[in-house]
Short mmCIF file of C-alpha atoms in Angstrom, two decimals:
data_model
loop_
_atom_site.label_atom_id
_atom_site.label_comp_id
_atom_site.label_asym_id
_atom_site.label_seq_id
_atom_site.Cartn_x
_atom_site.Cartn_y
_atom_site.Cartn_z
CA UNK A 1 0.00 0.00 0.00
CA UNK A 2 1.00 4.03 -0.27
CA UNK A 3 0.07 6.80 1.30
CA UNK A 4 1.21 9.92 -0.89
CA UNK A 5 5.10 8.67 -2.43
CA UNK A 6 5.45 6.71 0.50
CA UNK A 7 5.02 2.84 -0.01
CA UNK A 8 3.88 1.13 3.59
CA UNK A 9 4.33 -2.56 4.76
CA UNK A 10 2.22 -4.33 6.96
CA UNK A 11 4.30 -6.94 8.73
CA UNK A 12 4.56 -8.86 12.13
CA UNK A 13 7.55 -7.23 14.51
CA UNK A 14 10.09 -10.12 15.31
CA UNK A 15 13.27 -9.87 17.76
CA UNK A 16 14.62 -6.46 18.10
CA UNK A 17 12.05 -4.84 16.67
CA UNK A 18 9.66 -5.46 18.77
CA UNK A 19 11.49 -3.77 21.52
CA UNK A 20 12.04 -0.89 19.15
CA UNK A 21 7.84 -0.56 19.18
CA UNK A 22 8.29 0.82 22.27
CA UNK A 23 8.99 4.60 20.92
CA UNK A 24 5.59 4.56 19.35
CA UNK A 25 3.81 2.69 22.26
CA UNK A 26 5.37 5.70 24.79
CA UNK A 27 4.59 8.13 22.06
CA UNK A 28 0.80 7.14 21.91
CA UNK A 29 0.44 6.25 25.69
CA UNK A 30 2.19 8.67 27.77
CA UNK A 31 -0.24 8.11 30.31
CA UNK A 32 1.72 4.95 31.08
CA UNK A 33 4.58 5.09 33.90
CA UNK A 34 7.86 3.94 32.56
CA UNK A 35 7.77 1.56 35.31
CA UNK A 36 4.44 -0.23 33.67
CA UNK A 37 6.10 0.36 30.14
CA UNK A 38 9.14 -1.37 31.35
CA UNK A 39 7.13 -4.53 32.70
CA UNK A 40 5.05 -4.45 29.27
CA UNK A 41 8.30 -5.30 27.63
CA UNK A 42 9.68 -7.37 29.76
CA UNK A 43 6.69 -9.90 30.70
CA UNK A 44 4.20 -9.11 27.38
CA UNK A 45 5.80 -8.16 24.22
CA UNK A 46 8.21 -11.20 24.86
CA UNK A 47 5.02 -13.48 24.56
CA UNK A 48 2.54 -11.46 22.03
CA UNK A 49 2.47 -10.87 18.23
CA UNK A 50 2.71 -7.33 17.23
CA UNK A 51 1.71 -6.17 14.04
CA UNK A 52 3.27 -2.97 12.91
CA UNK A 53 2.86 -1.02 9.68
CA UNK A 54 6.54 0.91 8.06
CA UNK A 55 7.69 2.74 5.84
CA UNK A 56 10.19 2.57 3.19
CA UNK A 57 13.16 3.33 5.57
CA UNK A 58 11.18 0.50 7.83
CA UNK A 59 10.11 3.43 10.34
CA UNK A 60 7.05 2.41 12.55
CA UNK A 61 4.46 3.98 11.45
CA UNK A 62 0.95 2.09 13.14
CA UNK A 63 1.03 -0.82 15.51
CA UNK A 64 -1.32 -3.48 17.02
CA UNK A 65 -0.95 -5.70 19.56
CA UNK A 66 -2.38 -9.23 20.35
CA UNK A 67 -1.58 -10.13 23.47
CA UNK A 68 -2.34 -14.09 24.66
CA UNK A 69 -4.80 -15.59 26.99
CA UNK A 70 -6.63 -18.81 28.12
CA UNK A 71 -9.76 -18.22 28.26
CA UNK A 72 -12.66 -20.30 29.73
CA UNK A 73 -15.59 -20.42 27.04
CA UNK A 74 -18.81 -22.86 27.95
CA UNK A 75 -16.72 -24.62 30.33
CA UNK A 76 -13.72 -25.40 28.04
CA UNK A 77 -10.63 -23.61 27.41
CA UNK A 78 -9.48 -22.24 24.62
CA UNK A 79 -6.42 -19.80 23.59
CA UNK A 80 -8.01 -16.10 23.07
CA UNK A 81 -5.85 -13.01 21.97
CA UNK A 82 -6.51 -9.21 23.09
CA UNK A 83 -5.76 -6.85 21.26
CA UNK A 84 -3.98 -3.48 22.40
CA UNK A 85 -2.27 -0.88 22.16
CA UNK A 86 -3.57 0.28 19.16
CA UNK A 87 -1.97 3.06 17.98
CA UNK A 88 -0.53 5.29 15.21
CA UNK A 89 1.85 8.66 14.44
CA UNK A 90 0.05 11.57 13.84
CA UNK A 91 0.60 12.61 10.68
CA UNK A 92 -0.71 9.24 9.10
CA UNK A 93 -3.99 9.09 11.28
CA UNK A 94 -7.11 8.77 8.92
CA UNK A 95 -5.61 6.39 6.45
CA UNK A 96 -7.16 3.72 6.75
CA UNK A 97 -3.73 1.88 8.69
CA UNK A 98 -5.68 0.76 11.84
CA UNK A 99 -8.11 -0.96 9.32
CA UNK A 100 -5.48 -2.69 7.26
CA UNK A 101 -3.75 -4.08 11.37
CA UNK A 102 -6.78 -5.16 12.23
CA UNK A 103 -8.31 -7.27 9.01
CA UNK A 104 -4.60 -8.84 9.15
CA UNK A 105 -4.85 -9.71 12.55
CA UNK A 106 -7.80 -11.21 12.76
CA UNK A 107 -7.05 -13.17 9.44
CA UNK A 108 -4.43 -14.83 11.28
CA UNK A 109 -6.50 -15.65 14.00
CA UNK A 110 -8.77 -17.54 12.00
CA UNK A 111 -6.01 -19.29 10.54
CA UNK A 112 -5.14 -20.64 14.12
CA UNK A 113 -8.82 -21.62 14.24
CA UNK A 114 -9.11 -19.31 17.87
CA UNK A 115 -12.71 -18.61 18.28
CA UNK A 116 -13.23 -14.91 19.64
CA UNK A 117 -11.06 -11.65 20.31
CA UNK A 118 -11.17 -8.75 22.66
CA UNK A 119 -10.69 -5.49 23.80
CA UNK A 120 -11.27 -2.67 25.95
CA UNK A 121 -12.07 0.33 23.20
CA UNK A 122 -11.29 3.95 23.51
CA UNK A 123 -14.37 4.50 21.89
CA UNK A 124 -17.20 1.58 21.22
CA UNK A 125 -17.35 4.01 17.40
CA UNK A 126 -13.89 2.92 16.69
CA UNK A 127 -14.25 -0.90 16.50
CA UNK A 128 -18.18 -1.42 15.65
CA UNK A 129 -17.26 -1.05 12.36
CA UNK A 130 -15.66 -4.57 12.52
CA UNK A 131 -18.00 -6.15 14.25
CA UNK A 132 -16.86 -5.82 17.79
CA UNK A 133 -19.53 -5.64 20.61
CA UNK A 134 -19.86 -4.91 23.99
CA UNK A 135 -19.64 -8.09 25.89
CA UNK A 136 -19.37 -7.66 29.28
CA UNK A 137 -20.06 -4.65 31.93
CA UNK A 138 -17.51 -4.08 34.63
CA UNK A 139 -19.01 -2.68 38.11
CA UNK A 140 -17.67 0.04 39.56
CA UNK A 141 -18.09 2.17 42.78
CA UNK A 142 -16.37 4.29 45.13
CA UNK A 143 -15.71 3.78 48.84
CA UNK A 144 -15.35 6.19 51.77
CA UNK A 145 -13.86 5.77 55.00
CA UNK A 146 -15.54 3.61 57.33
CA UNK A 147 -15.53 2.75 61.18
CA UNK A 148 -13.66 -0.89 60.96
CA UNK A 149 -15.77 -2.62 62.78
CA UNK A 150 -15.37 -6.01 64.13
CA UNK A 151 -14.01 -8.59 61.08
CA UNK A 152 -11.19 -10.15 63.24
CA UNK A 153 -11.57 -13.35 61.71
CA UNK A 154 -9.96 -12.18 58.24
CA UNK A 155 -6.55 -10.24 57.57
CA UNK A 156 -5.15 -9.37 54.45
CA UNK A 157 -1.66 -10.10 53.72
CA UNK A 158 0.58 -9.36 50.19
CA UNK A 159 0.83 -12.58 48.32
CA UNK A 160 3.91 -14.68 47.73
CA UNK A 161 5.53 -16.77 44.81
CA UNK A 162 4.94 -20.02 47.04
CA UNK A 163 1.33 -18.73 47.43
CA UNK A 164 0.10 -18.85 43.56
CA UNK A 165 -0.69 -22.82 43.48
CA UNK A 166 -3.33 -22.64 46.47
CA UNK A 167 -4.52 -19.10 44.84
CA UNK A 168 -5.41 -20.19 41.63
CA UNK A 169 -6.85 -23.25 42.66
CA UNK A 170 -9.29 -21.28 45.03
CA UNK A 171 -10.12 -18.83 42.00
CA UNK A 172 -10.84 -21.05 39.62
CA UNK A 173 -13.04 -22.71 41.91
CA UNK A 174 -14.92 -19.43 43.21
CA UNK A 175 -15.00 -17.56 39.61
CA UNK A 176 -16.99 -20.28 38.28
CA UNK A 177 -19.83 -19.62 40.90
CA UNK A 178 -20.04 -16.32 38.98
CA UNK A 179 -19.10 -16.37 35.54
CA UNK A 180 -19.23 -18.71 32.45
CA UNK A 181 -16.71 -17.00 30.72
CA UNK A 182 -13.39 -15.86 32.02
CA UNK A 183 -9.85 -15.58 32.20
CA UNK A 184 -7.96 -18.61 33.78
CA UNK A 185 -6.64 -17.83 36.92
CA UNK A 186 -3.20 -19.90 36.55
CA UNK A 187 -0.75 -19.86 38.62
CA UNK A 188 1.09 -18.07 35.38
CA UNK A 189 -1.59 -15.56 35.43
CA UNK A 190 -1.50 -14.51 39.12
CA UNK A 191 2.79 -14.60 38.79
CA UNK A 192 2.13 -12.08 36.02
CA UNK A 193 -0.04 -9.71 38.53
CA UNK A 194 2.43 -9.84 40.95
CA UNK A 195 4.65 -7.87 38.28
CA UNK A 196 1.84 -5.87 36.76
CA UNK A 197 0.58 -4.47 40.18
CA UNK A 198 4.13 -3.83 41.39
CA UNK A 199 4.71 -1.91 38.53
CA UNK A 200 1.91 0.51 39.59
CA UNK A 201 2.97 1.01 42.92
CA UNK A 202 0.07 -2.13 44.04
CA UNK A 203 0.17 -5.52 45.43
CA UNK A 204 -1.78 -8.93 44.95
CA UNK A 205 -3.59 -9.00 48.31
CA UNK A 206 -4.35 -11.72 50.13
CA UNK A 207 -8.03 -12.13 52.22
CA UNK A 208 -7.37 -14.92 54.73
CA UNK A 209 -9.72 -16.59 57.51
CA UNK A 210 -8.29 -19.74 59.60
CA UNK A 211 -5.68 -20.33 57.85
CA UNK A 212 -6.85 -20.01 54.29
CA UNK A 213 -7.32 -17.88 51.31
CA UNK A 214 -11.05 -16.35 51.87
CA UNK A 215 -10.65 -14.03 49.02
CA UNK A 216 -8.13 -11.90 47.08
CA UNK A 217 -8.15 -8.37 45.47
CA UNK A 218 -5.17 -6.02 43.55
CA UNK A 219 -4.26 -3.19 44.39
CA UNK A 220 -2.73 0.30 42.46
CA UNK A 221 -1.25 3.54 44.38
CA UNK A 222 -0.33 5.55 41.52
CA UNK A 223 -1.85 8.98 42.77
CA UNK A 224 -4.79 7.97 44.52
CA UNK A 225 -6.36 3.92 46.24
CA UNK A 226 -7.53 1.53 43.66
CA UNK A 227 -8.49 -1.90 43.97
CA UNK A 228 -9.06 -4.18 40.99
CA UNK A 229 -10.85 -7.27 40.77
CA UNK A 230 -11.73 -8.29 44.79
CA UNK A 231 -13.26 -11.55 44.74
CA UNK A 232 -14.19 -12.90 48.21
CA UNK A 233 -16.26 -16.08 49.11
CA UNK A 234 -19.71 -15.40 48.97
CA UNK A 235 -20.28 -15.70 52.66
CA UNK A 236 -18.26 -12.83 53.28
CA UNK A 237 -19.71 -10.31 50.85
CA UNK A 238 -21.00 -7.78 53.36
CA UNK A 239 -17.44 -7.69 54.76
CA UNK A 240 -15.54 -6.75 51.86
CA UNK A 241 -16.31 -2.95 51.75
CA UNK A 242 -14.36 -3.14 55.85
CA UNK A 243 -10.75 -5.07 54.52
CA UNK A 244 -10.94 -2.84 51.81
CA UNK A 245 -10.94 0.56 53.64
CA UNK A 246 -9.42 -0.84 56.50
CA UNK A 247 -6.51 -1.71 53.92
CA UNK A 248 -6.19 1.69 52.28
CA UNK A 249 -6.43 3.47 56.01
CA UNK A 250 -5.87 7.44 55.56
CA UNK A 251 -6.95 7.43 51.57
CA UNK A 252 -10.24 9.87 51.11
CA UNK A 253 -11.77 7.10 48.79
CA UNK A 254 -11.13 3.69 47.48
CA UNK A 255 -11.91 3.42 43.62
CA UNK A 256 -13.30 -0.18 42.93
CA UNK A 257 -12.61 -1.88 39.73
CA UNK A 258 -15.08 -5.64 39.15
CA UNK A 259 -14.90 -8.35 41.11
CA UNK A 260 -17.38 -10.12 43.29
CA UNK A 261 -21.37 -9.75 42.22
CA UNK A 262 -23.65 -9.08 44.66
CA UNK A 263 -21.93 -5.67 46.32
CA UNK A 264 -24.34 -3.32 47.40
CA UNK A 265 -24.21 0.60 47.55
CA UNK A 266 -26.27 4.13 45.90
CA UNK A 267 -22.81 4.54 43.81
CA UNK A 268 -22.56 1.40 42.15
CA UNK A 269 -22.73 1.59 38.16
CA UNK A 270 -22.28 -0.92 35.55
CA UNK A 271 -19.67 0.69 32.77
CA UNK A 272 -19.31 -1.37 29.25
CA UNK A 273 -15.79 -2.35 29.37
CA UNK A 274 -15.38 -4.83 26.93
CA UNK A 275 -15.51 -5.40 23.19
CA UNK A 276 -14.93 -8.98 21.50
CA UNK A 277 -16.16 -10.44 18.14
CA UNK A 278 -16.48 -13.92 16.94
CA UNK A 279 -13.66 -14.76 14.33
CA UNK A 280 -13.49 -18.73 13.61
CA UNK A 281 -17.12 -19.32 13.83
CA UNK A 282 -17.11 -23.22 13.87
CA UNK A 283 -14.35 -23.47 16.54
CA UNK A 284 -16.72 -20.60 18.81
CA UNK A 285 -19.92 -22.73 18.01
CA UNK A 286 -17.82 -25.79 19.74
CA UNK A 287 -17.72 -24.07 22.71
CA UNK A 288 -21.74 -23.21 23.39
CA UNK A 289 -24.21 -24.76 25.12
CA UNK A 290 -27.32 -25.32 26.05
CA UNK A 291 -29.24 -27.28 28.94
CA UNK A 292 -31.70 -28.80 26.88
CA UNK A 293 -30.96 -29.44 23.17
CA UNK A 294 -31.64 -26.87 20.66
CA UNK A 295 -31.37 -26.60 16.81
CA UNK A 296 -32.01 -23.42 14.70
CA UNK A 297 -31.33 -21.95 11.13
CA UNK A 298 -29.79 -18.33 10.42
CA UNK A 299 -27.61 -17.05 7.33
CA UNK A 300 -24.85 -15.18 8.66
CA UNK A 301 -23.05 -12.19 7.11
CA UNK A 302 -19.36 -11.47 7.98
CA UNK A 303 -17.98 -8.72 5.82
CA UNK A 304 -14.26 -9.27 7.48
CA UNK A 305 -14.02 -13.00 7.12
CA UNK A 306 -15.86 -14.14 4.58
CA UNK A 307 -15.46 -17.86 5.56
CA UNK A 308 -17.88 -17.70 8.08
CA UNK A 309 -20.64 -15.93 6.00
CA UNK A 310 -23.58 -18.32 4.74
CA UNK A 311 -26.73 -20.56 5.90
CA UNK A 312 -26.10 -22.98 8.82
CA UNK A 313 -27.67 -24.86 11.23
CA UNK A 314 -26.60 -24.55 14.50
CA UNK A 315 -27.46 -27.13 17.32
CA UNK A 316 -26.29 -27.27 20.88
CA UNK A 317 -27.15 -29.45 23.95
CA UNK A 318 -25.12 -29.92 27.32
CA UNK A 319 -22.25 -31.38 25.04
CA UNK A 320 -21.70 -28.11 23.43
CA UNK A 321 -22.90 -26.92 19.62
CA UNK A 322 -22.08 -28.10 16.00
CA UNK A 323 -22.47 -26.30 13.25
CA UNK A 324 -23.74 -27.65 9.55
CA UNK A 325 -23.23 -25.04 6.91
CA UNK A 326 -26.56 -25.16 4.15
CA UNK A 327 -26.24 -24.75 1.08
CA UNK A 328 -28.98 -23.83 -2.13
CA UNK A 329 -31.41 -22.28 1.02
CA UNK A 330 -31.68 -19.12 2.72
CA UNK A 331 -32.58 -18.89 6.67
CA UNK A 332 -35.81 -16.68 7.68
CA UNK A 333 -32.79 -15.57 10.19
CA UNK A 334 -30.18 -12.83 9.54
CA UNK A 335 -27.77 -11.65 10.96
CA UNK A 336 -23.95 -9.83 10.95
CA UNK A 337 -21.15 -11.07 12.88
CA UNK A 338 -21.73 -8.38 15.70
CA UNK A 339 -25.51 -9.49 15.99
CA UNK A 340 -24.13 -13.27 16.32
CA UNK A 341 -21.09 -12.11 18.97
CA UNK A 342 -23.79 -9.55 20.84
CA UNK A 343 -26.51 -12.98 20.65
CA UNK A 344 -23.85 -15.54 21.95
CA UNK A 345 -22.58 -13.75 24.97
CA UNK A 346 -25.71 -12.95 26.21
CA UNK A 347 -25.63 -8.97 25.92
CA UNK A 348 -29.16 -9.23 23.98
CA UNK A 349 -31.64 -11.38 23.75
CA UNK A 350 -32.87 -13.30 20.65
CA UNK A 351 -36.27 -11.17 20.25
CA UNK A 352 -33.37 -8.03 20.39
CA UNK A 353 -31.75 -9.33 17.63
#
């Protein structure tokens, strides 16, 4: 492709050059710390694909980043990529770059046969184009200081290397009381959040009763208290708002980030966080489910990947789903790719769509 006299590449960053992305990422984000920057690059970029578009004196122009994750879908698990740091100079903004990142991309994730991709968007106007849709609502609320109380049966404590094994057993175990679809909690995953936090001034906390993990939450201090992600055993729900303040004693407010359901509060609000769209159909339809058995006809339009446009019948029981594509028919049933991904996670109903 060329934009004016200039003829641009779109190729995958290998080796050094992946490291030399990091001008552009600091250019685009210099909202980041350098201490999160410099954990980026040492724990992510040595495990993700980055796609970068350059010029003719190979100059990074436009980047895009797929960064890896296992990711429970109807009970199974399955390899997921999301995408970030999306970004791109100035002076070539408007070009239609971001476009050309992304249809690569997500042509080499279908290629790999990986089911969905995510993201958290800037702006939901961005990405709809390609047939991204919200997915999932993050709560979030605001704390004040509060009298302690009495909750002497659990402390909180930082977490430790030789803690991650009982940790992301009791996750794993606990998440799935919530959610059907999720990130793994590995013991890789929580090792990586012990970097990621302490890169933001935070910790991996600890909520302990008896002698055992009760709970756990993350914490950031970069100008003012956040907690991400507190997820606490149901039992002790009504306690969570007292270990948090109690944790962040002297701080004028707490800023809450997901976690547990069922939190209570005027202040709570439910803020669309995340984007994701379908991209190898058959290997997504694997991974539904129903509780009874269910079988249904709709032609499908994906403008992007063209593979997994047509007439099929889809059919799903406790097992999970199989998908038949039709041919010489048409399906009373239409729908685009960001109908199907909106329809499969839930985020409308089937009379919406």
């Amino acid at each position: 492709m060329a934009v004016g006299d200039n003829i641009l590449q779109v190729k995958r960053l290998e080796g050094r050059t992946k490291e030399e992305s990091r001008e552009l990422y600091q250019e685009i984000f210099s909202e980041d710390s350098e201490a999160f920057v410099d954990y980026y690059y040492q724990y992510r970029a040595g495990e993700n694909e980055i796609y970068g578009v350059v010029d003719g004196r190979e100059n990074l122009i436009s980047m895009l980043h797929l960064n890896p994750y296992q990711i429970c879908l109807g009970g199974r698990a399955v390899s997921s990529q999301y995408i970030v740091a999306v970004a791109t100079r100035e002076d070539y903004r408007h070009q239609g770059l971001m476009s050309r990142l992304i249809h690569c991309s997500l042509r080499e994730m279908y290629e790999k046969k990986e089911p969905f991709a995510f993201l958290m968007p800037a702006a939901e106007a961005i990405y709809r184009p390609f047939d991204f849709r919200f997915i999932y609502q993050q709560c979030q609320y605001e704390l004040k200081p509060i009298e302690h109380g009495n909750c002497t049966e659990l402390s909180c404590r930082p977490a430790t290397e030789q803690d991650l094994k009982e940790l992301s057993d009791w996750a794993r175990r606990r998440i799935q009381e919530d959610y059907c679809t999720y990130a793994l909690h590995t013991e890789a995953y929580f090792r990586r959040m012990l970097s990621e936090q302490a890169s933001q001034k935070g910790q991996v906390m600890l909520i302990t009763g008896k002698g055992r993990i009760c709970g756990y939450f993350f914490t950031a201090c970069e100008g003012e208290a956040e907690v991400r992600e507190p997820i606490i055993e149901k039992r002790y729900l009504s306690r969570l708002p007292v270990i948090l303040t109690k944790y962040f004693d002297g701080y004028d407010r707490i800023r809450v980030f997901g976690g547990s359901a069922g939190v209570e509060g005027e202040n709570i609000r439910q803020t669309p966080l995340i984007m994701a769209r379908v991209v190898h159909l058959e290997a997504f339809v694997k991974c539904l489910s129903a509780k009874r058995t269910v079988s249904f006809e709709i032609e499908l339009e994906d403008s992007l990947l063209k593979e997994n446009s047509g007439v099929f019948r889809l059919t799903m029981d406790r097992e999970g789903g199989y998908l038949e594509r039709l041919t010489d028919r048409e399906a009373d049933w239409k729908m685009t790719a960001g109908e199907f991904t909106s329809l499969a996670f839930g985020s409308v109903s089937a009379q919406e769509v």
